Coordinates of C-alpha atoms in Angstrom, one line a residue:
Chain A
X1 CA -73.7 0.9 -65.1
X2 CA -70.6 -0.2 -66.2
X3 CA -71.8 -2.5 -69.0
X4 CA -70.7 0.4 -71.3
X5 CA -67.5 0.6 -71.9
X6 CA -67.5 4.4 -71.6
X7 CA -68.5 4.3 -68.1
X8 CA -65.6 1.8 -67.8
X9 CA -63.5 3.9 -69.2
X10 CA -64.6 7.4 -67.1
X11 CA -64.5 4.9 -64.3
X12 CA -60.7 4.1 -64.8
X13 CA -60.0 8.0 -65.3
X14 CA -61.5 9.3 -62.3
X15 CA -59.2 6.2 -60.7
X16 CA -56.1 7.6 -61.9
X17 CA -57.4 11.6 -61.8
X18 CA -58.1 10.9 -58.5
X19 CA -55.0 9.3 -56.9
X20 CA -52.7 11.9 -58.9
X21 CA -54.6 14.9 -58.3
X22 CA -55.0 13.9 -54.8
X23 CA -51.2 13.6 -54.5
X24 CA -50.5 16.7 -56.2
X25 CA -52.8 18.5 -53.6
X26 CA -50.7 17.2 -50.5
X27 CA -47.5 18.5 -52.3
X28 CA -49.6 22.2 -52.4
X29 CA -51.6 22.0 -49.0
X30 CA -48.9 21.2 -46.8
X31 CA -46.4 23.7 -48.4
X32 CA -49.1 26.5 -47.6
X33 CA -49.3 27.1 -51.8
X34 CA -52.7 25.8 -52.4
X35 CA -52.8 29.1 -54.9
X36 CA -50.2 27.8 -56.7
X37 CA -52.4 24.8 -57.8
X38 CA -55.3 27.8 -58.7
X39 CA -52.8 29.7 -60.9
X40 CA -50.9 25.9 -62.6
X41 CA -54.9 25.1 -63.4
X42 CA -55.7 28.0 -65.2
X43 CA -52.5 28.1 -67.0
X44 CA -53.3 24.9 -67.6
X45 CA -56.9 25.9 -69.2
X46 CA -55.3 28.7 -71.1
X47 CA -52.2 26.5 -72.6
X48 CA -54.7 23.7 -73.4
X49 CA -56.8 26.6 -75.6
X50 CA -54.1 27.6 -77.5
X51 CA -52.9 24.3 -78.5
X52 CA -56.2 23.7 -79.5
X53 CA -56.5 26.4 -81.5
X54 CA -52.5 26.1 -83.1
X55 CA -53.3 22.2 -84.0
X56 CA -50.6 21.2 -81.4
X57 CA -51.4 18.2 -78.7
X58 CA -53.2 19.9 -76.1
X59 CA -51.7 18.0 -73.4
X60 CA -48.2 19.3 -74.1
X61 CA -49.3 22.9 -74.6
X62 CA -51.1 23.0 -71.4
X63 CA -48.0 21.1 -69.3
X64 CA -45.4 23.8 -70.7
X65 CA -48.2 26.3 -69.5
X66 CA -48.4 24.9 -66.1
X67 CA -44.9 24.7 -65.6
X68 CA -44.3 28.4 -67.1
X69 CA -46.8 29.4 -63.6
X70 CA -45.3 26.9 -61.2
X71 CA -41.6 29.0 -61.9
X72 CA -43.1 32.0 -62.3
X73 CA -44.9 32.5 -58.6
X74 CA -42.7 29.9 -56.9
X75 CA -39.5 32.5 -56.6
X76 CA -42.0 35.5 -56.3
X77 CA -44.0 33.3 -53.3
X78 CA -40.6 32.4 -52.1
X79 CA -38.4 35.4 -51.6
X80 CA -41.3 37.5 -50.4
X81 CA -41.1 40.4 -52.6
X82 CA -44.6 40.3 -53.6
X83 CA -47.4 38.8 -50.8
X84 CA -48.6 35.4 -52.0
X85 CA -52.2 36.4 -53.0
X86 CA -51.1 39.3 -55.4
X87 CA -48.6 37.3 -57.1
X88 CA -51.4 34.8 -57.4
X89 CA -54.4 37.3 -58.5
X90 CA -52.1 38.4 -61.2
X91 CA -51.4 35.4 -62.1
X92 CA -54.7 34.1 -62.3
X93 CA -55.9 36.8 -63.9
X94 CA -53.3 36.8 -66.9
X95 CA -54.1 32.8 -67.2
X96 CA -58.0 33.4 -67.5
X97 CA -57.5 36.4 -69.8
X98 CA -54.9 34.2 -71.7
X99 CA -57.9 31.3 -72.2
X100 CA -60.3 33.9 -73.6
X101 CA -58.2 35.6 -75.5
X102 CA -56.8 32.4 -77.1
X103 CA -60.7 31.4 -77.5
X104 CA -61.9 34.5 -79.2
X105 CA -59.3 34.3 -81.6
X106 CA -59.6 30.7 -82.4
X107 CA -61.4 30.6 -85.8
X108 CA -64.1 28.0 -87.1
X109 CA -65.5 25.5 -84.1
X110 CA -65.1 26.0 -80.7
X111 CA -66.7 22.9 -79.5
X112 CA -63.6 21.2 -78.3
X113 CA -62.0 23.9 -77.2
X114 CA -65.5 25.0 -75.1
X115 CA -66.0 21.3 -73.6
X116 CA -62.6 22.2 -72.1
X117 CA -63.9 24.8 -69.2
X118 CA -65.9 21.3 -67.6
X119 CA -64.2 18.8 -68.9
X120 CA -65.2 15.0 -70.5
X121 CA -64.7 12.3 -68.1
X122 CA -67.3 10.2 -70.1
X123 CA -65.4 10.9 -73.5
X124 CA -62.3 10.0 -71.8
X125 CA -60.5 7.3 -74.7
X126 CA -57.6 5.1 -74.6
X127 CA -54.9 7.9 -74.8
X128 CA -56.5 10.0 -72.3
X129 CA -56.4 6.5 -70.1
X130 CA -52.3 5.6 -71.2
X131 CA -51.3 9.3 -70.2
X132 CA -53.3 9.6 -67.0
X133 CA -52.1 5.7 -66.5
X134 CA -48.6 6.5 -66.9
X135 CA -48.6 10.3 -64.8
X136 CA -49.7 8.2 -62.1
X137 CA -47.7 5.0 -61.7
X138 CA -44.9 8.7 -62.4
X139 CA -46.6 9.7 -58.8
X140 CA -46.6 6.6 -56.7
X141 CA -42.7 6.1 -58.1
X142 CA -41.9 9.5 -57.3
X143 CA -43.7 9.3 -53.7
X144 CA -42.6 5.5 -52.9
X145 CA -38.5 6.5 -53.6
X146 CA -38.3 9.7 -52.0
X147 CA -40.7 9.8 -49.6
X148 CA -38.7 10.8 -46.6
X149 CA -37.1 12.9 -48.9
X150 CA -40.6 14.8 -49.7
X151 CA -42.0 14.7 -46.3
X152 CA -38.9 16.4 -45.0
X153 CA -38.9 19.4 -47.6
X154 CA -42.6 19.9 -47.4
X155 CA -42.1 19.8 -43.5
X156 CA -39.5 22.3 -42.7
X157 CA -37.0 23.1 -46.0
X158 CA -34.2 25.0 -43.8
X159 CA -33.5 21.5 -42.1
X160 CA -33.8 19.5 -45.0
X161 CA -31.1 21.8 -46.4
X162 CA -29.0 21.2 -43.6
X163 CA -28.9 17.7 -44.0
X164 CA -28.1 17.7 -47.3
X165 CA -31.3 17.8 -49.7
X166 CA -31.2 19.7 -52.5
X167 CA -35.0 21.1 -50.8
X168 CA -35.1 23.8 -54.0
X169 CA -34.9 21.4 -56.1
X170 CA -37.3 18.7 -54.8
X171 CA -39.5 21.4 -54.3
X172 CA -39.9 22.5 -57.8
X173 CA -39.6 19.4 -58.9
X174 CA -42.8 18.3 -57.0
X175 CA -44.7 21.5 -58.4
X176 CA -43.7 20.6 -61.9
X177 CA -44.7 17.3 -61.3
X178 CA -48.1 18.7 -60.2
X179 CA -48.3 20.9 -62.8
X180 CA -47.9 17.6 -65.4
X181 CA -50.5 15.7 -63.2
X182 CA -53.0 19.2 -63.7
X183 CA -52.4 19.3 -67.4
X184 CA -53.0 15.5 -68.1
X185 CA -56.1 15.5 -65.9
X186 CA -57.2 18.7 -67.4
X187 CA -59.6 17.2 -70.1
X188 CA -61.0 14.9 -67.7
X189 CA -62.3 17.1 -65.2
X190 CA -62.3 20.8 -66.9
X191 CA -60.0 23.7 -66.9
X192 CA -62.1 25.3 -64.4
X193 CA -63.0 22.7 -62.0
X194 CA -59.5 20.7 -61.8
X195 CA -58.3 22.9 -58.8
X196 CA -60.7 21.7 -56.4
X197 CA -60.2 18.1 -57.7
X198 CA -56.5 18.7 -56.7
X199 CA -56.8 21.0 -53.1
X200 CA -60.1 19.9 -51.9
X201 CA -59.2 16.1 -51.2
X202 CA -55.5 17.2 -49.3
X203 CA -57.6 19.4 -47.3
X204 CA -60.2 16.9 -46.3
X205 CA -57.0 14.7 -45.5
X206 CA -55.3 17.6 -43.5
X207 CA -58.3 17.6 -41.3
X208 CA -58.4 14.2 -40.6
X209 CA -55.1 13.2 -39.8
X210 CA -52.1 13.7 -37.5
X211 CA -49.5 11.5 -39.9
X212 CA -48.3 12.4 -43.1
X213 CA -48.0 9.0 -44.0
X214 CA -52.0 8.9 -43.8
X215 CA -52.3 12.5 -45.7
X216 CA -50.8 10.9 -48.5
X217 CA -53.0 8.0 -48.5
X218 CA -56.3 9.7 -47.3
X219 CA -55.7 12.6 -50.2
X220 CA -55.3 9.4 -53.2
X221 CA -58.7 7.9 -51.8
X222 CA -60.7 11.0 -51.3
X223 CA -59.4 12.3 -55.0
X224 CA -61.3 8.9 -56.1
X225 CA -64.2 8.9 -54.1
X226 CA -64.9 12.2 -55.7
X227 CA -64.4 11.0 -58.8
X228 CA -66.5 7.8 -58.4
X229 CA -69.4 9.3 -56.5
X230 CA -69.2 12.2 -58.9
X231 CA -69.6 10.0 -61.7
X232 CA -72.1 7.5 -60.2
X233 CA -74.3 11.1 -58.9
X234 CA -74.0 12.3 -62.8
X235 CA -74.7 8.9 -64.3
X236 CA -78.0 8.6 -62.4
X237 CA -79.5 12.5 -61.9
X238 CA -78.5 13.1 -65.6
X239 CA -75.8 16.0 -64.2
X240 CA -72.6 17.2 -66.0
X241 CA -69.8 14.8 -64.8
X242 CA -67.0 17.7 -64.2
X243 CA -69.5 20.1 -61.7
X244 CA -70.7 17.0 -60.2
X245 CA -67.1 15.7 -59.2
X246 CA -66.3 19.4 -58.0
X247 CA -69.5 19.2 -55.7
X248 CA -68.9 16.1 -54.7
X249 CA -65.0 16.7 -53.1
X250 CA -66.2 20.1 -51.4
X251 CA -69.1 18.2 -49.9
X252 CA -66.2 15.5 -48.6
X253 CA -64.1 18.4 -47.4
X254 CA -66.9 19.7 -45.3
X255 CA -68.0 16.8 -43.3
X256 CA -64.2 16.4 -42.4
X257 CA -63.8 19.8 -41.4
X258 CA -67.3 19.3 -39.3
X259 CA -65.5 16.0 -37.8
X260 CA -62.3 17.4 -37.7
X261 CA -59.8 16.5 -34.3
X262 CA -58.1 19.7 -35.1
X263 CA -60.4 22.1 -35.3
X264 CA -60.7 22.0 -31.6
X265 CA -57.1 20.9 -30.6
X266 CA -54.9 22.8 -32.3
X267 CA -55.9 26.2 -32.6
X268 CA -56.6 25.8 -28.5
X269 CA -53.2 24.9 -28.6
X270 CA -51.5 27.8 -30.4
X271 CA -54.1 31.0 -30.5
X272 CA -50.8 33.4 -31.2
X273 CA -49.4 31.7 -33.9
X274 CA -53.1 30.7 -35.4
X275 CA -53.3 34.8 -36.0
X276 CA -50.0 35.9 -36.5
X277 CA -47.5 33.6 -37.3
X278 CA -43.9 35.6 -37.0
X279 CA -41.8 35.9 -39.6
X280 CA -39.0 37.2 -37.4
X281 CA -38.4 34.5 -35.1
X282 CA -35.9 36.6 -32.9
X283 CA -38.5 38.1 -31.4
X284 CA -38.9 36.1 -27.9
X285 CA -42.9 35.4 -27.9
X286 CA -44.8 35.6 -24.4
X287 CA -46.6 32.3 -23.2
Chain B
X1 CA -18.3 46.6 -13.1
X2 CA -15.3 44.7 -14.2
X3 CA -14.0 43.7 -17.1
X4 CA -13.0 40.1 -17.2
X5 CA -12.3 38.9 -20.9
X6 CA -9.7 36.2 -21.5
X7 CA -7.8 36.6 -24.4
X8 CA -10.1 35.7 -26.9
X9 CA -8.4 33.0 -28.7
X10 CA -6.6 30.6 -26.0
X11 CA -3.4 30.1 -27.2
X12 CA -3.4 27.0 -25.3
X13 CA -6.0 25.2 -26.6
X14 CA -5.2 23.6 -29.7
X15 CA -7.7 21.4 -30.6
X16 CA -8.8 21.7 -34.1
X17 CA -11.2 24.1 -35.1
X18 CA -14.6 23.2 -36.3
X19 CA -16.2 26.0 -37.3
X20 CA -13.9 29.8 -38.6
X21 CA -15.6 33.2 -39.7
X22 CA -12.8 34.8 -41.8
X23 CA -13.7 38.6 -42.3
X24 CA -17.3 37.8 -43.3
X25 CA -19.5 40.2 -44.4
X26 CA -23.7 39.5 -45.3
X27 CA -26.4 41.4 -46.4
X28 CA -30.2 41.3 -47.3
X29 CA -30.6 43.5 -50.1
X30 CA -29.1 46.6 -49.3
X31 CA -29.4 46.1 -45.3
X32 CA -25.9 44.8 -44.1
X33 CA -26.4 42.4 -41.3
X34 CA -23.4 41.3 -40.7
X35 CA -19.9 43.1 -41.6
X36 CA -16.4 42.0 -41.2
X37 CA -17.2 39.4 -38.7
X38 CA -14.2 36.5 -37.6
X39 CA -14.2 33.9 -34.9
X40 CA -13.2 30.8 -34.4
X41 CA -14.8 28.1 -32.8
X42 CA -12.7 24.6 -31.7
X43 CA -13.5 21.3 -30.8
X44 CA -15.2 20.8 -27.3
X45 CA -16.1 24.5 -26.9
X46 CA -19.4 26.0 -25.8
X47 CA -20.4 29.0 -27.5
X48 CA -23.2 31.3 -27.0
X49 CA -24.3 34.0 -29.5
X50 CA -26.1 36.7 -28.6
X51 CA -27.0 40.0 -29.3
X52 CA -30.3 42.3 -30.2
X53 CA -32.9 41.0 -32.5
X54 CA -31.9 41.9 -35.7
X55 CA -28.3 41.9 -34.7
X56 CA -27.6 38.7 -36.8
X57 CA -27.6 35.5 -34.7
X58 CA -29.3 33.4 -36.9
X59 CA -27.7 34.7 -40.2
X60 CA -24.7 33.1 -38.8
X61 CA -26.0 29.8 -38.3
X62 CA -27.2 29.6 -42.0
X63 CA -23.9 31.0 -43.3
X64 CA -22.3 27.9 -41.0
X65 CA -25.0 26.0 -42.9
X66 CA -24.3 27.2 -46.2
X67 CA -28.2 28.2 -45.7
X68 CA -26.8 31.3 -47.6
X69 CA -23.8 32.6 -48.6
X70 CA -21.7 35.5 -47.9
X71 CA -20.9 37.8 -50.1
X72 CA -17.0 38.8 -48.6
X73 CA -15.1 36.7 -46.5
X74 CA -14.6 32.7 -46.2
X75 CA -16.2 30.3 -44.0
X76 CA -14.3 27.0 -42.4
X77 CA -16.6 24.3 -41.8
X78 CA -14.8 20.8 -40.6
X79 CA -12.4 21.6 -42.9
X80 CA -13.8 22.8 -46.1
X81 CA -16.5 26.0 -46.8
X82 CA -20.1 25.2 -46.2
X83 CA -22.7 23.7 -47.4
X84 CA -20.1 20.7 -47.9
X85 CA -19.7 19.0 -44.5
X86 CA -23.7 20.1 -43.5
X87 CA -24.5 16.6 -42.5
X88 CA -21.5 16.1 -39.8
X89 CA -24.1 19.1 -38.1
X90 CA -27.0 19.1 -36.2
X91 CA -29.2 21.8 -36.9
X92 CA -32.1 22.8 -34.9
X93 CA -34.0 26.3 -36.2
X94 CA -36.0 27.9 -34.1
X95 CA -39.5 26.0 -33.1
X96 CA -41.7 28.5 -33.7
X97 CA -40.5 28.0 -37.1
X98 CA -42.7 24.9 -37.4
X99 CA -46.3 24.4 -38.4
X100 CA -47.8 22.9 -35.8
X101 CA -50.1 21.8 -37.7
X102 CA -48.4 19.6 -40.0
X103 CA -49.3 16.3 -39.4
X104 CA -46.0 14.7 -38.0
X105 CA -45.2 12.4 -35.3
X106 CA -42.8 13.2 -32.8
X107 CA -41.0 10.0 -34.1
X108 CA -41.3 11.6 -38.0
X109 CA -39.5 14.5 -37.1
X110 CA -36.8 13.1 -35.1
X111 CA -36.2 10.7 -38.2
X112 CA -35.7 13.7 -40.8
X113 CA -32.4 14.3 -38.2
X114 CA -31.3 10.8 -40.1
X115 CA -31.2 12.0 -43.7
X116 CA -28.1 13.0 -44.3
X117 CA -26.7 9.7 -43.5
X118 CA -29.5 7.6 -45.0
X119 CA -29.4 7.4 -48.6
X120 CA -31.8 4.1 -48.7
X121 CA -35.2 4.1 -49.9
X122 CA -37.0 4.7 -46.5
X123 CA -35.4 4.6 -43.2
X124 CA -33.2 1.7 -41.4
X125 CA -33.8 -0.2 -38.2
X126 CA -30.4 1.2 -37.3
X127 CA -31.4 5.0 -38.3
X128 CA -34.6 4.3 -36.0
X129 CA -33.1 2.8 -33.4
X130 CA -30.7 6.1 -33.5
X131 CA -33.5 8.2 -33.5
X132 CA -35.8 6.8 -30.1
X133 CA -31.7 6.9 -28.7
X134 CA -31.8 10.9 -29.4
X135 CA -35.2 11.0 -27.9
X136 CA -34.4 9.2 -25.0
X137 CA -32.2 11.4 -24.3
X138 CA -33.8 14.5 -23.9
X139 CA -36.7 12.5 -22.1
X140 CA -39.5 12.0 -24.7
X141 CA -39.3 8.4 -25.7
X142 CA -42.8 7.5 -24.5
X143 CA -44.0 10.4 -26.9
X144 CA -42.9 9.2 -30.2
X145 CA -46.2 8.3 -31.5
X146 CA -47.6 12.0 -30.2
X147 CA -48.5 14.5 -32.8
X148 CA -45.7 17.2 -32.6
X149 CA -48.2 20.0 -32.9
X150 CA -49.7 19.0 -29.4
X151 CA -47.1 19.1 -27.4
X152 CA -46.2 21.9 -25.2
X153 CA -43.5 24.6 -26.4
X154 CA -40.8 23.0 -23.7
X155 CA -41.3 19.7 -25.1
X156 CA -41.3 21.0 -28.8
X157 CA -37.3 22.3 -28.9
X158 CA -36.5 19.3 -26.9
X159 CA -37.8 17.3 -29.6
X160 CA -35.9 19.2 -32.1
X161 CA -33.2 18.9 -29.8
X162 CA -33.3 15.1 -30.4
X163 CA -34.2 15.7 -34.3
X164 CA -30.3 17.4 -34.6
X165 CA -28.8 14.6 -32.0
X166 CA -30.3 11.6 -34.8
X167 CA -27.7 13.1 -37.4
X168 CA -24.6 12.6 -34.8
X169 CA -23.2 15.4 -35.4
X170 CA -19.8 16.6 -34.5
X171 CA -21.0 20.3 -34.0
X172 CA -24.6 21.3 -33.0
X173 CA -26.6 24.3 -33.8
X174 CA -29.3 25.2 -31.6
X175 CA -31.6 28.4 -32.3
X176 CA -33.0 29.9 -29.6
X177 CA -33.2 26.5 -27.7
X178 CA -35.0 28.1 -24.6
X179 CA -37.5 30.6 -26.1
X180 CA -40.9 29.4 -25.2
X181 CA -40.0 27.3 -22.4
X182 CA -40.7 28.0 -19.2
X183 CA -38.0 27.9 -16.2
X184 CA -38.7 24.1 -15.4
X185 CA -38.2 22.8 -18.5
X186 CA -35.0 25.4 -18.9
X187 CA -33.2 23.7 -16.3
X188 CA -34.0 20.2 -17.6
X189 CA -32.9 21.7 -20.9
X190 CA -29.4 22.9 -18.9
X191 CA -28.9 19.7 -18.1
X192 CA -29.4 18.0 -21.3
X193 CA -26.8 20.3 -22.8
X194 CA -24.3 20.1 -19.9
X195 CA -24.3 16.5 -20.7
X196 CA -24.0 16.4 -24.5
X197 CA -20.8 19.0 -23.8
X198 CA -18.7 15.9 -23.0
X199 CA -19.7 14.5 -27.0
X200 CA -20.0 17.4 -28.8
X201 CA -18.7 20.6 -29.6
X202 CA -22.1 23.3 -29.7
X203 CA -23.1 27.1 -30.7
X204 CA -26.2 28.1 -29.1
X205 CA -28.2 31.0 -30.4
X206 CA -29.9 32.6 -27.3
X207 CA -31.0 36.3 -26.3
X208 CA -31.2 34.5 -22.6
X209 CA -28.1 36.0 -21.0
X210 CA -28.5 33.7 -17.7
X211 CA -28.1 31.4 -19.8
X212 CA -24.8 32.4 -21.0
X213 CA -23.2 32.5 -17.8
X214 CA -23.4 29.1 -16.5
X215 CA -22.4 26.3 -19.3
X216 CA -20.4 28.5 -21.8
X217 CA -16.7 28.3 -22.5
X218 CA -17.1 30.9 -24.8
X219 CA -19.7 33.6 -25.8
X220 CA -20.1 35.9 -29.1
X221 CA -21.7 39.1 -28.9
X222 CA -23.0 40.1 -32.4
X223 CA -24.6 43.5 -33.3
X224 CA -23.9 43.6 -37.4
X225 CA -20.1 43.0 -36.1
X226 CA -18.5 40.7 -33.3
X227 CA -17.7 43.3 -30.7
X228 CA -16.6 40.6 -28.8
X229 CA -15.4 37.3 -28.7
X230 CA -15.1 36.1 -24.9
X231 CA -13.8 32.8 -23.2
X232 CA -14.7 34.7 -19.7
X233 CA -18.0 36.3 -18.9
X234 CA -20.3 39.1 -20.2
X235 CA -19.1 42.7 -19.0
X236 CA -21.9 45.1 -18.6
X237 CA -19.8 47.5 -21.0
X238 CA -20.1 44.9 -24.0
X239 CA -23.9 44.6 -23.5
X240 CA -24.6 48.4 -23.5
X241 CA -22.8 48.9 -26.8
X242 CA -24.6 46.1 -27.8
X243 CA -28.1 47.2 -26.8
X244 CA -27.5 50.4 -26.8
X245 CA -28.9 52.0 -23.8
X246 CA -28.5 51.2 -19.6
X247 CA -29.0 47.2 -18.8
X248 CA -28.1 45.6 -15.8
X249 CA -26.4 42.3 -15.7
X250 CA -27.9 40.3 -12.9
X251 CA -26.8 36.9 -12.4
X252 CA -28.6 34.7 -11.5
X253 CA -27.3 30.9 -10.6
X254 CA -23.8 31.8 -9.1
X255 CA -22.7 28.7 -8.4
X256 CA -22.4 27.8 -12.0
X257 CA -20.0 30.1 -12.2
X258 CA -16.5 29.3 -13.0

């Protein structure tokens, strides 16, 4: 199948949307903001529409959109004045209203702007390759120099504070990061399909694995294998390429939930926290 | 019922001080959690905080930590205000404060203790070796490859223990070191502390007041403000107007007494 040197080139895209996105989802899973990726995606979408629509580069108008959500619920997640999920429901709402809006108003064709909600993996070109090419050697540079770094913020951000990392920083850093990596793969896989591209291989991972190390790694290759299988299930039962890739990563994320050490272990383990975890830790639990 | 409280700020002992609370004041919002509050810890003491939940414990140690910052008074940490000398201390939050779930190693989480003095690309031989060294200590080495989130709550905070003994620190912070632990591992625990004493000068966080009694040279009561700041031992007096209503003091290992 790869004597055409479009499936070549959706091969190479899914490579680098894969390893990226896959990254990108650690960075969200393990900080507990897997919304956050929802809400950067459908800014994403909406940004992507209006450039579009304006005649600018969609890749830049959907990155300063991204971004724009990642500082927007990151404080309000942060500081707790608004729960998580409301921030992220409005959020989430305003970005998909944004999209249609942006799309109703758009005059003339809509055809690009309509091949945005599932994406062209098989149209991907030589830009599209370039940009995802260079967001991800970006990622493993990032990953490979600051790793301990990373793993220590995403961990536990008090003590990474205390021993001197700027952990607000890295933190938004990482989420702007992600939201580049969501608007550059946005074309490939769709504006309404990248999330689960970007949370459903880390959770696979975070199933599977006990070392952060192997998160990382586990999250890259299952961000491909979705991808690849996607593509290859697309290529053959003549299905569109985005929705297959989607299907394809939730189907990976239930077998390793089904095969999952922790499932058992760890919720054994820990049954109060697993229900209630305290937000006051000065209150002495009962074991 | 007596009332045996040295004078709170041994005129005797000059060693230098680590750690000062100049007239701080801190609040969340519009709640004040801590007003006006001074001490002064120095080198080689033992101090215990306690007080009601709520009371502002922990605030302290992140106001040590430069964590936050006050809004009235100064802070004195190793010489200069916080968060500048952070990674001469060992901080250890409280456990239940971690995901157990989050896929670390007990080996990965000592290592994040090594940060602040490893400003490589990855971590040294030297900064590993360090780290099994703080894990011997406390009696876990033959679980560093363990997942953290499958050990038991005792073996947890003496992990975390270790993770603030890899930065070796000068002053350590320790949160609530003995909630979730049951009495066994509390006395290994005692004696893990009695022997870092000798290296280290320490401020424990603890609502367990037995605790107090045995190890501490010194021990800070905090309800919003220090009502007081003892080298000798908890009076029954100081408790009540901390908790506000009848408590007994029992105590429980008098031979530690001193």
């Amino acid at each position: 199948m790869f004597s055409h040197s479009f499936l070549l080139n959706a091969a190479l895209a899914g490579l680098f949307a894969g390893i990226s996105c896959g990254i990108a989802g650690v960075f969200l899973v393990t900080t507990h903001l897997s919304f956050l990726g929802v809400c950067i995606a459908h800014a994403g979408f909406a940004g992507a529409i209006l450039g579009i629509w304006l005649k600018i580069d969609p890749v830049i108008s959907a990155s300063v959109f991204s971004i724009a959500a990642a500082f927007a619920i990151g404080p309000l997640a942060d500081k707790g004045e608004l729960s998580p999920d409301t921030a992220a429901g409005i959020i989430f709402s305003l970005t998909i209203g944004l999209a249609f809006l942006f799309l109703g108003l758009m005059p003339g064709s809509r055809g690009e702007a309509l091949s945005l909600f599932w994406g062209g993996i098989l149209t991907a070109n030589s830009k599209d390759l370039l940009l995802l090419s260079f967001v991800t050697l970006g990622t493993l540079v990032i990953v490979a120099l600051f790793y301990k770094e990373i793993v220590a913020v995403l961990c536990h951000r008090s003590i990474a504070v205390a021993v001197g990392i700027p952990a607000v920083f890295v933190l938004y850093l990482l989420f702007v990061w992600s939201a580049i990596i969501i608007a550059v793969s946005l074309r490939i896989v769709g504006g309404l399909l990248i999330y689960s591209l970007v949370v459903n291989p880390a959770a696979a991972a975070f199933q599977l694995t006990y070392r952060i190390k192997y998160l990382f790694i586990l999250s890259a290759l299952f961000g491909v294998l979705s991808t690849w299988v996607g593509l290859f299930v697309s290529y053959f039962l003549d299905l569109p390429a985005g929705a297959s890739i989607v299907i394809v990563s939730t189907v990976i994320f239930a077998v390793a939930l089904f095969i999952s050490p922790k499932r058992k272990t760890i919720s054994d383990l820990d049954p109060v926290r697993e229900i209630l975890p305290p937000h006051n830790g000065d209150s002495k639990e009962l074991k | 019922m007596k009332n045996v409280v040295a004078s709170p700020d041994c005129s005797q002992n000059m060693q230098p001080v680590v750690l000062e609370f100049r007239n701080v004041s801190f609040s969340y919002g519009i709640a004040p959690v801590l007003e006006n509050v001074s001490f002064t810890i120095r080198k080689g003491d033992m101090t215990c905080i306690v007080g009601p939940n709520g009371g502002g414990k922990t605030t302290i140690l992140k106001l040590a930590l430069g964590l936050i910052q006050p809004q009235q008074g100064e802070i004195n940490l190793l010489g200069s205000s916080p968060p500048t000398n952070v990674t001469r201390v060992g901080y250890s939050p409280q456990y239940i404060h971690y995901d157990p779930r989050f896929p670390m190693t007990v080996i990965d989480i000592v290592l994040t203790g090594r940060l602040g003095n490893a400003l490589k690309i990855g971590y040294s031989k030297a900064d590993k070796e360090t780290a099994k060294y703080a894990l011997e200590q406390v009696g876990l080495l033959e679980k560093m490859q363990v997942p953290f989130g499958s050990l038991s709550g005792g073996q947890r905070q003496r992990v975390l223990l270790a993770r603030a003994l890899a930065c070796e620190p000068e002053l350590l912070l320790l949160d609530e070191p003995t909630s979730n632990v049951d009495a066994a591992s509390e006395v290994h625990f005692q004696e893990i502390l009695e022997r870092m004493k000798q290296h280290v000068t320490l401020v424990l966080v603890t609502h367990d007041l037995a605790f107090v009694s045995g190890l501490t040279t010194s021990v800070l009561c905090v309800n919003r403000r220090v009502l007081s700041h003892s080298t000798g031992e908890l009076s029954e007096q100081v408790l009540r107007e901390m908790y506000g209503n009848d408590i007994k003091l029992v105590k429980h290992d008098p031979m530690h007494r001193r």
